[in-house]
JSON list of C-alpha atoms and ligand atoms in Angstrom, two decimals:
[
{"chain": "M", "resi": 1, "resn": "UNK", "atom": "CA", "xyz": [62.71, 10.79, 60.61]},
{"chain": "M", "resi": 2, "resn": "UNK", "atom": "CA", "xyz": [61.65, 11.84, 57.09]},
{"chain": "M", "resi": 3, "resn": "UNK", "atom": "CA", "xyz": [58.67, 9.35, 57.04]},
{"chain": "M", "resi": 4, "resn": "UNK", "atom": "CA", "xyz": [57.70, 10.74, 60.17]},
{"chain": "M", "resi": 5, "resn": "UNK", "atom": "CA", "xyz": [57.85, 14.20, 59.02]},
{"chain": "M", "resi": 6, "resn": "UNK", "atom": "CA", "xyz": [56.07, 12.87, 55.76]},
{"chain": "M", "resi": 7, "resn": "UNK", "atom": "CA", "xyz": [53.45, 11.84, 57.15]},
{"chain": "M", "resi": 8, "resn": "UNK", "atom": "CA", "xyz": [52.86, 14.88, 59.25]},
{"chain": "M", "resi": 9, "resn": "UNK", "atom": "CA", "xyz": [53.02, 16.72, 56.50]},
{"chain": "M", "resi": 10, "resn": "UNK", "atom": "CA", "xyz": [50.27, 14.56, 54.94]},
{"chain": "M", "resi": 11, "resn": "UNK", "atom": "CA", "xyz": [47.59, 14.59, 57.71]},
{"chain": "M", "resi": 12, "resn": "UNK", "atom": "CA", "xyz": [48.00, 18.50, 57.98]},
{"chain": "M", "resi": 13, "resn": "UNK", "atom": "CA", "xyz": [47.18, 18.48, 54.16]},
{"chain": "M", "resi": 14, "resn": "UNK", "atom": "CA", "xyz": [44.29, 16.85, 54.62]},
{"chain": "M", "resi": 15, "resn": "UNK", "atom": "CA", "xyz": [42.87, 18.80, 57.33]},
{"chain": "M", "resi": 16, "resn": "UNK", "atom": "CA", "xyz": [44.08, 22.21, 55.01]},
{"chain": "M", "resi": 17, "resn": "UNK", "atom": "CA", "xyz": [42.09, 20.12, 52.20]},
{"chain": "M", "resi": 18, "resn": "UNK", "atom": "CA", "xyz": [39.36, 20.48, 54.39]},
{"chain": "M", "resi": 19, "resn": "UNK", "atom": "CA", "xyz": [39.28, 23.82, 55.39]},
{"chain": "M", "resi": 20, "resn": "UNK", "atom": "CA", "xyz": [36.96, 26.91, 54.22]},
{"chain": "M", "resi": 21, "resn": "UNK", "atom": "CA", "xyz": [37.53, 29.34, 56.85]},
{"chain": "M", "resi": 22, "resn": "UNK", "atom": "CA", "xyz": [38.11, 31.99, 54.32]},
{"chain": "M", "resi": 23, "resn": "UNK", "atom": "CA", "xyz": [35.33, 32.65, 51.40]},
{"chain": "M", "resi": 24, "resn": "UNK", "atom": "CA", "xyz": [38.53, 31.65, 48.90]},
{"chain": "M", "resi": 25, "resn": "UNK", "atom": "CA", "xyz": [38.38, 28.14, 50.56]},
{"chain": "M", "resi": 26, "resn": "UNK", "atom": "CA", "xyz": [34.95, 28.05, 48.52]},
{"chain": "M", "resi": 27, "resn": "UNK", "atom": "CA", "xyz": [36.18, 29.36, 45.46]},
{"chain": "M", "resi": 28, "resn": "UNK", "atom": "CA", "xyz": [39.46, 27.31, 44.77]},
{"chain": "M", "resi": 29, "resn": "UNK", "atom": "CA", "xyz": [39.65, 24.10, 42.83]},
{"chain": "M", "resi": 30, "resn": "UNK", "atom": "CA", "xyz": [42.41, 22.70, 44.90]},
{"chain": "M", "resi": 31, "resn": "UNK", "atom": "CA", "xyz": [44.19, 23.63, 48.12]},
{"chain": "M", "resi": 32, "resn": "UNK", "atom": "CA", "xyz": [47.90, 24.33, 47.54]},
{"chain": "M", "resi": 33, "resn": "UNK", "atom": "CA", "xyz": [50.44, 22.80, 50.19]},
{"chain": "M", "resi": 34, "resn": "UNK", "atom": "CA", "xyz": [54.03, 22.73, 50.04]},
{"chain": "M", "resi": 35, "resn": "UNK", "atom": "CA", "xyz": [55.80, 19.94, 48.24]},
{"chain": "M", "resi": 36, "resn": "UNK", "atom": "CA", "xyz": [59.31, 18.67, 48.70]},
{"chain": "M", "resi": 37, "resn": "UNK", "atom": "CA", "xyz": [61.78, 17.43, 50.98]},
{"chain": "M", "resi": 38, "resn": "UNK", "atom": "CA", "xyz": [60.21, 16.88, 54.26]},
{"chain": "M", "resi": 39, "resn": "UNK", "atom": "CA", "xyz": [63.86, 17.26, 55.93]},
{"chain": "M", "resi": 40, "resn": "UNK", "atom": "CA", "xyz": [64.49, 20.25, 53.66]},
{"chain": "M", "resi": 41, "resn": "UNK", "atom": "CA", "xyz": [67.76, 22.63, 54.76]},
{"chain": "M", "resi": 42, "resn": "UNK", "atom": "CA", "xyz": [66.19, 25.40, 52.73]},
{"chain": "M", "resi": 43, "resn": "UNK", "atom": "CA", "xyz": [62.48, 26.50, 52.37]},
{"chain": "M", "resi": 44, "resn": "UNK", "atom": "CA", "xyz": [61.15, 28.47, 49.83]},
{"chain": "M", "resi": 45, "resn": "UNK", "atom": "CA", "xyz": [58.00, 30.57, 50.67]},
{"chain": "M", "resi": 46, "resn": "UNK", "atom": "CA", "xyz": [55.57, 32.92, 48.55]},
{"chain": "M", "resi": 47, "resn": "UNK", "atom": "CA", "xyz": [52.70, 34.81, 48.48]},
{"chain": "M", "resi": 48, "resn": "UNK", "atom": "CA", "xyz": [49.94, 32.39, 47.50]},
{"chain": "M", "resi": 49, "resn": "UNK", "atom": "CA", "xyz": [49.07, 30.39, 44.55]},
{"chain": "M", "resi": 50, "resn": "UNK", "atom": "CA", "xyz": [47.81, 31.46, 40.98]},
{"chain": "M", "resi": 51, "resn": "UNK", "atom": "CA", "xyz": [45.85, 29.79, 38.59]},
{"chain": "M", "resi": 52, "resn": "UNK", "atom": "CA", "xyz": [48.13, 26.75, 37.34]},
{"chain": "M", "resi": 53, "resn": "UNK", "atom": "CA", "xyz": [48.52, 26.05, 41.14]},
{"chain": "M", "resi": 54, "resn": "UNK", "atom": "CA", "xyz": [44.98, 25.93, 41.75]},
{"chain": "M", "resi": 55, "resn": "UNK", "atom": "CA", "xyz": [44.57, 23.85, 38.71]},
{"chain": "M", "resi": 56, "resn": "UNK", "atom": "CA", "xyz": [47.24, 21.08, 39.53]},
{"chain": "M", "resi": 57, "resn": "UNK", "atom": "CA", "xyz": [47.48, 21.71, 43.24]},
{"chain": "M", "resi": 58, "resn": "UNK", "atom": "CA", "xyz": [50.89, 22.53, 43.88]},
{"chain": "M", "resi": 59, "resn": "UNK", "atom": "CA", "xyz": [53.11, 25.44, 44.31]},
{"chain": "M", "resi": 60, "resn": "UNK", "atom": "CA", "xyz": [55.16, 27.57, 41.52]},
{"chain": "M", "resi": 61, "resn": "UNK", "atom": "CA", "xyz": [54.01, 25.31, 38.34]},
{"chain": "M", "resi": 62, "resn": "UNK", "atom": "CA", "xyz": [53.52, 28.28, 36.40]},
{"chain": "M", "resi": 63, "resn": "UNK", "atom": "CA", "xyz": [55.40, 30.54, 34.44]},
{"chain": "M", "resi": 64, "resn": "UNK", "atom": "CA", "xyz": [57.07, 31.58, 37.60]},
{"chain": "M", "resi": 65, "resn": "UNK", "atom": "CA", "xyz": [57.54, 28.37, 38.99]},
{"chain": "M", "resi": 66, "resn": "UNK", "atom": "CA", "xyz": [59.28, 27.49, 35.80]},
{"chain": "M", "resi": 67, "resn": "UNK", "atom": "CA", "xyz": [61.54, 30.32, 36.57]},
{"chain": "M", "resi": 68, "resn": "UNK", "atom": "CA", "xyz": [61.76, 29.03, 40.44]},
{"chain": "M", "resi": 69, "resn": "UNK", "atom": "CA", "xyz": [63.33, 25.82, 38.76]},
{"chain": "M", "resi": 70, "resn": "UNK", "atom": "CA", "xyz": [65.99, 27.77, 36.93]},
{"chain": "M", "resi": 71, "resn": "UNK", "atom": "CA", "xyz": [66.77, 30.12, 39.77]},
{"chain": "M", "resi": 72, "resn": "UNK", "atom": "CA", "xyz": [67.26, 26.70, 41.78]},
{"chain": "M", "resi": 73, "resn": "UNK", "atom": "CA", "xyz": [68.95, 24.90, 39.49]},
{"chain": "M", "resi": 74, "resn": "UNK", "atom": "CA", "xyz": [71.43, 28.05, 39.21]},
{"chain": "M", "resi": 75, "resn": "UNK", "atom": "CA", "xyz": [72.91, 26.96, 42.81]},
{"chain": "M", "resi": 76, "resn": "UNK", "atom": "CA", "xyz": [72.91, 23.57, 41.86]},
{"chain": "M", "resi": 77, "resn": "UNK", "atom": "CA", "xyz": [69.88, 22.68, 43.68]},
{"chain": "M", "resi": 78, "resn": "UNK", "atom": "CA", "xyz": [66.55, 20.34, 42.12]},
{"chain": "M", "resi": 79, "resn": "UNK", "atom": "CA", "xyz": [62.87, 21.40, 43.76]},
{"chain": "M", "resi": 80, "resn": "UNK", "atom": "CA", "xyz": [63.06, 18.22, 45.29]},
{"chain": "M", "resi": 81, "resn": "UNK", "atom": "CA", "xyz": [66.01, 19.18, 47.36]},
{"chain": "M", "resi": 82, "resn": "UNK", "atom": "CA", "xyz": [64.48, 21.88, 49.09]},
{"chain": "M", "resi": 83, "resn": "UNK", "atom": "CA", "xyz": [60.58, 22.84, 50.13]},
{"chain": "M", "resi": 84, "resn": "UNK", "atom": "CA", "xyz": [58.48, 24.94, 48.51]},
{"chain": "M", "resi": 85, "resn": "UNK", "atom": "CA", "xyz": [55.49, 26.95, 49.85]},
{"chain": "M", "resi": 86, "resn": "UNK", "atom": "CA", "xyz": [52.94, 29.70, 49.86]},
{"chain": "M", "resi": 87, "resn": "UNK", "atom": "CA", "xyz": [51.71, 31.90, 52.37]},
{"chain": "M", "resi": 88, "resn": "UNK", "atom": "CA", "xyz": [47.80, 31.15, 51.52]},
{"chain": "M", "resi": 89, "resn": "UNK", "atom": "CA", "xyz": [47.08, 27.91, 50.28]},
{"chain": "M", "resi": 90, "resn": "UNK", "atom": "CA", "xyz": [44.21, 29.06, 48.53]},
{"chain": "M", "resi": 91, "resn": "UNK", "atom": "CA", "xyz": [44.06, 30.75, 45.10]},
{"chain": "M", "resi": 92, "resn": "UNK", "atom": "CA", "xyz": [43.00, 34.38, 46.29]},
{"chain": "M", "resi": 93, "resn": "UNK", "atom": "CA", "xyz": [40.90, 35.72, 43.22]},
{"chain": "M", "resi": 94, "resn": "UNK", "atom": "CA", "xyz": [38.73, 39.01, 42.24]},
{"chain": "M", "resi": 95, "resn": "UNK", "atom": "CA", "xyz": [36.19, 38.48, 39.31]},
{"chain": "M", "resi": 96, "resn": "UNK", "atom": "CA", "xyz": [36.54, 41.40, 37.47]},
{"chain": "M", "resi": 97, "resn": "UNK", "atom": "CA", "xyz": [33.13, 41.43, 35.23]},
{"chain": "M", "resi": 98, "resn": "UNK", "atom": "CA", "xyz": [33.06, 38.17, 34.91]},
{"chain": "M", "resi": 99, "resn": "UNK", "atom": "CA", "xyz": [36.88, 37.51, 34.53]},
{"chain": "M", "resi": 100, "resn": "UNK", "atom": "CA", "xyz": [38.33, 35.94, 37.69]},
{"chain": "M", "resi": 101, "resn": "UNK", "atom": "CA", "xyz": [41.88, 37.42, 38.21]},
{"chain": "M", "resi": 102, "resn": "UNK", "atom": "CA", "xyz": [44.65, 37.17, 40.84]},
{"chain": "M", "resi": 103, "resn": "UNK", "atom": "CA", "xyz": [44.95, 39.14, 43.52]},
{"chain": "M", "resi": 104, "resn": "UNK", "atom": "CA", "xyz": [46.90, 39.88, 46.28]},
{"chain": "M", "resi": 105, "resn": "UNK", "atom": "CA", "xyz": [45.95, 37.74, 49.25]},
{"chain": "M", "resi": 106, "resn": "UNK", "atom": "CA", "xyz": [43.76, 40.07, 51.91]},
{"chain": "M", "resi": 107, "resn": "UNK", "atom": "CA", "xyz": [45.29, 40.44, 55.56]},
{"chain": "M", "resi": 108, "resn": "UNK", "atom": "CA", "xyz": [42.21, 38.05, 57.11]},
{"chain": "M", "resi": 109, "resn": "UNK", "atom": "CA", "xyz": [43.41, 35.75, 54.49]},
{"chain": "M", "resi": 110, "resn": "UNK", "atom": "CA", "xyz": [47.24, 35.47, 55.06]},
{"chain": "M", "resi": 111, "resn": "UNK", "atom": "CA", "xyz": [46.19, 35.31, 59.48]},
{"chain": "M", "resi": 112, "resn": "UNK", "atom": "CA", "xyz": [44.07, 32.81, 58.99]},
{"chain": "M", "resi": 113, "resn": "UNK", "atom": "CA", "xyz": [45.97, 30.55, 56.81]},
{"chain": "M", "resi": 114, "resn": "UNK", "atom": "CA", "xyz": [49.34, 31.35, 59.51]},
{"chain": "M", "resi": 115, "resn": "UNK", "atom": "CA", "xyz": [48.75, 28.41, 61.76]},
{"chain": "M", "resi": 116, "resn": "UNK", "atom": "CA", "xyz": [49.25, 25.95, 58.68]},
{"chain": "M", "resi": 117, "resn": "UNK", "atom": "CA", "xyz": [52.19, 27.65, 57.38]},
{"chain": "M", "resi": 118, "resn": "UNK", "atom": "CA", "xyz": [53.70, 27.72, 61.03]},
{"chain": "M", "resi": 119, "resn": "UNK", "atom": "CA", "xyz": [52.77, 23.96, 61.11]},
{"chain": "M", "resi": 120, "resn": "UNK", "atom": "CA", "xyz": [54.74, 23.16, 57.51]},
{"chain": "M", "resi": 121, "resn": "UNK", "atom": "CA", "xyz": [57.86, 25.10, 59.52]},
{"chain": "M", "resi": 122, "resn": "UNK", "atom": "CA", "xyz": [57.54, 23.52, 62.51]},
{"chain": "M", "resi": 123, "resn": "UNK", "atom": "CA", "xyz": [57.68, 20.15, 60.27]},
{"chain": "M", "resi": 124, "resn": "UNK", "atom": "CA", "xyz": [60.59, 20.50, 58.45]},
{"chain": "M", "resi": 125, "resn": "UNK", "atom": "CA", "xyz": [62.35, 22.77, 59.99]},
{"chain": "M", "resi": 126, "resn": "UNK", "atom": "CA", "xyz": [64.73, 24.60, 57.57]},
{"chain": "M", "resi": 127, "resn": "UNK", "atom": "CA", "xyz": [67.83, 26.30, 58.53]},
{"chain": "M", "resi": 128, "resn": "UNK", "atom": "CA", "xyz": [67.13, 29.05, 55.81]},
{"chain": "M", "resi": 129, "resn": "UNK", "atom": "CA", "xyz": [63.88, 30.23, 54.76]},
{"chain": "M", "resi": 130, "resn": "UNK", "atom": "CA", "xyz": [63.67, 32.02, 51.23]},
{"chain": "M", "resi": 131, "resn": "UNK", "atom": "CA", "xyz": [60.58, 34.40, 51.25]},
{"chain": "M", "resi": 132, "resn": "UNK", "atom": "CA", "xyz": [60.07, 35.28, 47.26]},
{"chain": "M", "resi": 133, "resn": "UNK", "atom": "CA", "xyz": [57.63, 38.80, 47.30]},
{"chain": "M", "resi": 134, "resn": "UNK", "atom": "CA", "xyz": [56.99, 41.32, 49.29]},
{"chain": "M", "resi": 135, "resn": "UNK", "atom": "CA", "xyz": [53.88, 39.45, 51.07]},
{"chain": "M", "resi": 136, "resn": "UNK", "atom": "CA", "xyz": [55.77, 36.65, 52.01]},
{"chain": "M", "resi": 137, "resn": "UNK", "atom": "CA", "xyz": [58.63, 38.56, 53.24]},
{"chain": "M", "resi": 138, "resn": "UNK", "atom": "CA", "xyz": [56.33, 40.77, 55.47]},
{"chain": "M", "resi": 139, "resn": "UNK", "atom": "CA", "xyz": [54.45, 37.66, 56.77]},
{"chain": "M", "resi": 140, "resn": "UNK", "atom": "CA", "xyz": [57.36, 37.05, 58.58]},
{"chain": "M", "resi": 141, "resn": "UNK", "atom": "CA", "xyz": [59.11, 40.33, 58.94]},
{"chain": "M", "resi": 142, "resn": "UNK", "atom": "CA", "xyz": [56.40, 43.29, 59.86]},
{"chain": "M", "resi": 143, "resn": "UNK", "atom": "CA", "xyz": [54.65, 45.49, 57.19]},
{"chain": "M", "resi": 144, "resn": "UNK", "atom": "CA", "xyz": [57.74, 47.96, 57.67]},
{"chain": "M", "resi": 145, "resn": "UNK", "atom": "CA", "xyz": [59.45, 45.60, 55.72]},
{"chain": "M", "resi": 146, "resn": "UNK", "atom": "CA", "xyz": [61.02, 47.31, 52.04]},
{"chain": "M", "resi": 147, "resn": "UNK", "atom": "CA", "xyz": [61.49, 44.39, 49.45]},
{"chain": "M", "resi": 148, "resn": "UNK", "atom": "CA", "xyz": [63.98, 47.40, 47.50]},
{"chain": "M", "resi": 149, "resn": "UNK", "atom": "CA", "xyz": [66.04, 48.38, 50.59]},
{"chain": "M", "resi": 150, "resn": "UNK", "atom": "CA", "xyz": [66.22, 44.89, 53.35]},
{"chain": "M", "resi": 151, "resn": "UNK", "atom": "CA", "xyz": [66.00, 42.28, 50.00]},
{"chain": "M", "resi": 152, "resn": "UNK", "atom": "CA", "xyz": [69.55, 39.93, 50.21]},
{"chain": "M", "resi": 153, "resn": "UNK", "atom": "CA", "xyz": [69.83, 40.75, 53.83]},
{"chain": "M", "resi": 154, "resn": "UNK", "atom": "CA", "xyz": [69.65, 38.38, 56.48]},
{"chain": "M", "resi": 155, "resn": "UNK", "atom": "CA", "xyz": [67.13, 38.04, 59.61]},
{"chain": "M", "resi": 156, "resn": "UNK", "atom": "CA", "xyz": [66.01, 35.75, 62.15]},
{"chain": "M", "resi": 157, "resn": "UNK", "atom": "CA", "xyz": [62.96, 33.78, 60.90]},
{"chain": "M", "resi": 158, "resn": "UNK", "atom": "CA", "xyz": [60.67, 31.10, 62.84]},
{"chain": "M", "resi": 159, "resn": "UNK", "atom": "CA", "xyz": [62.48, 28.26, 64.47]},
{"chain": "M", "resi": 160, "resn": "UNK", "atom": "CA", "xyz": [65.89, 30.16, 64.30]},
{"chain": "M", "resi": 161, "resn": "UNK", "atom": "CA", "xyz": [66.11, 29.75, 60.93]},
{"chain": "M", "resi": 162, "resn": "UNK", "atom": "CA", "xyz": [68.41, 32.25, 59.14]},
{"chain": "M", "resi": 163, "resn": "UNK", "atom": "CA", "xyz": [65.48, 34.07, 56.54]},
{"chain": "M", "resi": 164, "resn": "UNK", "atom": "CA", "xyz": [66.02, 36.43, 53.23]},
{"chain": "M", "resi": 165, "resn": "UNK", "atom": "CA", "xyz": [63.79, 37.96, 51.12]},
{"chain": "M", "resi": 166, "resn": "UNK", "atom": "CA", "xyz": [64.31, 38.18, 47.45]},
{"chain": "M", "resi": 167, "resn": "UNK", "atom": "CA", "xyz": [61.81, 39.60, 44.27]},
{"chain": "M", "resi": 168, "resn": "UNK", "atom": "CA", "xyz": [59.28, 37.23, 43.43]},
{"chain": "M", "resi": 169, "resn": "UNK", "atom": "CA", "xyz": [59.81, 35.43, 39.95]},
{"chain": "M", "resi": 170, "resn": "UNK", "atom": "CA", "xyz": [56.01, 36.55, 38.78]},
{"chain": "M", "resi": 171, "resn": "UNK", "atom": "CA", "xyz": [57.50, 40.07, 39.18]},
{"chain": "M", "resi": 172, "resn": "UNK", "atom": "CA", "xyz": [60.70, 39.33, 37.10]},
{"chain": "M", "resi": 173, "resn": "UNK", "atom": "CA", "xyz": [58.31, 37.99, 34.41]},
{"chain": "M", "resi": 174, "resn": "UNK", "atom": "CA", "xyz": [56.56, 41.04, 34.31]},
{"chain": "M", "resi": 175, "resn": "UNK", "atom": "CA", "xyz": [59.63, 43.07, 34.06]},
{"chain": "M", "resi": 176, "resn": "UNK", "atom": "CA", "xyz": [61.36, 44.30, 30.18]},
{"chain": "M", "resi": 177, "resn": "UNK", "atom": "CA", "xyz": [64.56, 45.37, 29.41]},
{"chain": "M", "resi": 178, "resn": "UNK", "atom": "CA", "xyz": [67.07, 47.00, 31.18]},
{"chain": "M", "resi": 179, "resn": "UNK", "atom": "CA", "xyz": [65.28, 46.61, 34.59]},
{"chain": "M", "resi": 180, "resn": "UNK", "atom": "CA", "xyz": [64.51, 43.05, 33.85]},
{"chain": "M", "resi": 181, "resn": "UNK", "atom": "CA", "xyz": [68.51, 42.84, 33.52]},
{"chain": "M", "resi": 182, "resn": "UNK", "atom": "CA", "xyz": [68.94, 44.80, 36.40]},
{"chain": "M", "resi": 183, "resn": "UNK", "atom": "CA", "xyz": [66.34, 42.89, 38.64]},
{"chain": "M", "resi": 184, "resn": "UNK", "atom": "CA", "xyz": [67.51, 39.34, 37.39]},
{"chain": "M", "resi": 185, "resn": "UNK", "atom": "CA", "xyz": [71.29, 40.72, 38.73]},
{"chain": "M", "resi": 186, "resn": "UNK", "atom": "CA", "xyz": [70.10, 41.62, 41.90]},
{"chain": "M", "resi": 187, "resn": "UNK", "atom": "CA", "xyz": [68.25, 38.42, 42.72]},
{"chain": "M", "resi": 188, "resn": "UNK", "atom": "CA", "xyz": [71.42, 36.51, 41.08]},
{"chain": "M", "resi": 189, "resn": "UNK", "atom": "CA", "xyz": [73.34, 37.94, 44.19]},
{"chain": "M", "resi": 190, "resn": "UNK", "atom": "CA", "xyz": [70.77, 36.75, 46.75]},
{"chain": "M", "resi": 191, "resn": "UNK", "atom": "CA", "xyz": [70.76, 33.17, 45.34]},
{"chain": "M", "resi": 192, "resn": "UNK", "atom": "CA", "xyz": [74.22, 33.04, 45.55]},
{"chain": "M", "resi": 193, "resn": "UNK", "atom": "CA", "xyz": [74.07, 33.97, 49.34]},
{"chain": "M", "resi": 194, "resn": "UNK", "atom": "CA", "xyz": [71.77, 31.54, 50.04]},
{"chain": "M", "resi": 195, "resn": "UNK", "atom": "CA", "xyz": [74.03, 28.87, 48.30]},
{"chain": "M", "resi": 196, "resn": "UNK", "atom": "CA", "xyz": [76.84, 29.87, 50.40]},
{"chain": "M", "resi": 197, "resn": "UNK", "atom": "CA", "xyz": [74.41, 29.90, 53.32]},
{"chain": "M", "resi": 198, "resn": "UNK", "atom": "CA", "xyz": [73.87, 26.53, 52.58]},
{"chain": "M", "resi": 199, "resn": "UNK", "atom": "CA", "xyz": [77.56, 25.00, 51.86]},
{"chain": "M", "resi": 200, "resn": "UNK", "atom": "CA", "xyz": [77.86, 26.66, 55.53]},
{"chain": "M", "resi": 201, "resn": "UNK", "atom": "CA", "xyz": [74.96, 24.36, 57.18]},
{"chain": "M", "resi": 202, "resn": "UNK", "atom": "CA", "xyz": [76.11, 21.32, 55.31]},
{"chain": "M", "resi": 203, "resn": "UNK", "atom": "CA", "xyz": [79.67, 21.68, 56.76]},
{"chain": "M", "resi": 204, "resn": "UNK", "atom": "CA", "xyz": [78.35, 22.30, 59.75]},
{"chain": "M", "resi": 205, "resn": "UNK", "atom": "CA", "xyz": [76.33, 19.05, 59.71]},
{"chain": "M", "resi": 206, "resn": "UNK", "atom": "CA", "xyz": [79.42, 17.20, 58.07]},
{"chain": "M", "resi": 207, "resn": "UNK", "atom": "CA", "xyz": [80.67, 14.09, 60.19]},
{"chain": "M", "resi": 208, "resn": "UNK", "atom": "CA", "xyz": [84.33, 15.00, 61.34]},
{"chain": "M", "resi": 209, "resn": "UNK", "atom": "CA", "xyz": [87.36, 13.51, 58.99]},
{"chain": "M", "resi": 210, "resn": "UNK", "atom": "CA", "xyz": [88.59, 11.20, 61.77]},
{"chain": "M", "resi": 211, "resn": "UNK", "atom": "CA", "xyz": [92.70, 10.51, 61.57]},
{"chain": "M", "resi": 212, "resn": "UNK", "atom": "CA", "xyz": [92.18, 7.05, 59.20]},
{"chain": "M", "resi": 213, "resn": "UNK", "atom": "CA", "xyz": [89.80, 8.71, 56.16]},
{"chain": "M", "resi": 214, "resn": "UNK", "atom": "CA", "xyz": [91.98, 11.84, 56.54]},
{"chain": "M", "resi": 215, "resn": "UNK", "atom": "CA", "xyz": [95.07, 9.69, 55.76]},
{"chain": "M", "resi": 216, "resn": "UNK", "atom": "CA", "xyz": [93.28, 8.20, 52.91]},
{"chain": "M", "resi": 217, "resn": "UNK", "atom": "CA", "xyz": [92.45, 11.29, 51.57]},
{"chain": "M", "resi": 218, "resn": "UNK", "atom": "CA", "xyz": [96.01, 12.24, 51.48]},
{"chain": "M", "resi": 219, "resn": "UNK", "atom": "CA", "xyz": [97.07, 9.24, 50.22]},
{"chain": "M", "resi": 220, "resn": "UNK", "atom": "CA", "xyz": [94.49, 9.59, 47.16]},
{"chain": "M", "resi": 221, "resn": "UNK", "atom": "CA", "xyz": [95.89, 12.86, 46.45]},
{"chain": "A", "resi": 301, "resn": "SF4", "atom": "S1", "xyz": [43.43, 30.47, 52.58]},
{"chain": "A", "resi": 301, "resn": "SF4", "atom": "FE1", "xyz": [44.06, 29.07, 54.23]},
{"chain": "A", "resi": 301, "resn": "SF4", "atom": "S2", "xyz": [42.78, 29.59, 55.99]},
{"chain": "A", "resi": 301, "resn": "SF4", "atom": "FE2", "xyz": [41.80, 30.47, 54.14]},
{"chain": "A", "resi": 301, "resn": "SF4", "atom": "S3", "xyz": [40.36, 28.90, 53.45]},
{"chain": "A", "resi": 301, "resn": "SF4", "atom": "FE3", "xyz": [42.26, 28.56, 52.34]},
{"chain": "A", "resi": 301, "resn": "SF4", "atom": "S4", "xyz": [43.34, 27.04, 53.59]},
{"chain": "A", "resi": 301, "resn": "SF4", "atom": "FE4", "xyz": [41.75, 27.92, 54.89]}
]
């Protein structure tokens, strides 16, 4: 099932390699799809990549990705154990007098890159979808969406998967101080929900203790 998905995964990427139906397509170096665990309980989904994605070619290597792997590895989890994406796969960029600088992706942009972002879902199909920004979170949830009031609650995402929005580590970076703190507590909280999400789904999934292994459990206690 996992090679199967794999390989899905892999023919979409080339035909997202091949695609320029936004002027960005022209302008990246490399298309950024999402990596990791094809059979992944938990996706993680932002806004688009920056300029270290573009570069290598895959999502949150940056500073913030760096931070992604620490927020992760807070609930115990590696960034091979879940899947990580972007809304845009493109690196969405405004040259500024001769400076090229990020910028948020453009509506066109984030409905024209949909279908292959629907198609990584549809793949994997997670049973909890992290959306890290505002962008991403209103991608899936409607512009009326409010990172500062609806972040750490949960909704109904594609596929029935259960979906939260949480700050995006870019903007923690950017943060100093006390709100830094403050921020950093908040999205502390959500993680933790989403681990406990998790330990939910994998019981769920759990085979049942049948009579015999529950005996043997006793009898190792
Ligand atoms: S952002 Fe998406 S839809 Fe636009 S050119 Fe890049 S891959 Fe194609």
């Amino acid at each position: 099932m996992i090679d199967e998905r794999r390989e899905r995964l892999t023919k979409l990427h080339a035909v997202v390699d091949a695609c320029r139906r936004c002027p960005i397509g022209g302008t990246r170096t490399k298309v950024v799809c999402g990596v990791g665990d094809p059979a992944a309980r938990l996706v993680i989904v932002g806004e688009g990549p920056g300029e270290s994605e573009d570069r290598q070619g895959e999502p949150f290597v940056g500073r913030a990705g760096e931070l992604l792997t620490r927020m992760l590895a807070a609930i115990g989890l590696r960034r091979e154990d879940v899947f990580i994406t972007n809304t845009i796969k493109c690196r969405a960029t405004s040259d500024e007098s001769g400076r090229i600088a990020n910028r948020a992706p453009m509506q066109e942009e984030m409905a024209n890159c949909r279908q292959y972002l629907d198609e990584e879902l549809a793949i994997v199909r997670p049973r909890i979808i992290l959306a890290l920004g505002a962008p991403a979170a209103k991608s899936f949830l409607g512009p009326g969406f409010s990172i500062t009031r609806q972040r750490g609650m949960w909704f109904k995402g594609p596929g029935g998967a259960d979906l939260m929005a949480t700050y995006h580590p870019a903007y923690i970076l950017r943060l100093t101080g006390g709100n830094m703190t403050a921020v950093k507590k908040l999205v502390w909280a959500d993680l933790q929900a989403v681990r406990h999400k998790l330990d939910e789904v994998e019981q769920e999934q759990a085979p049942p203790i049948t009579p015999q292994a529950d005996a043997e459990l006793k009898l190792d206690l």
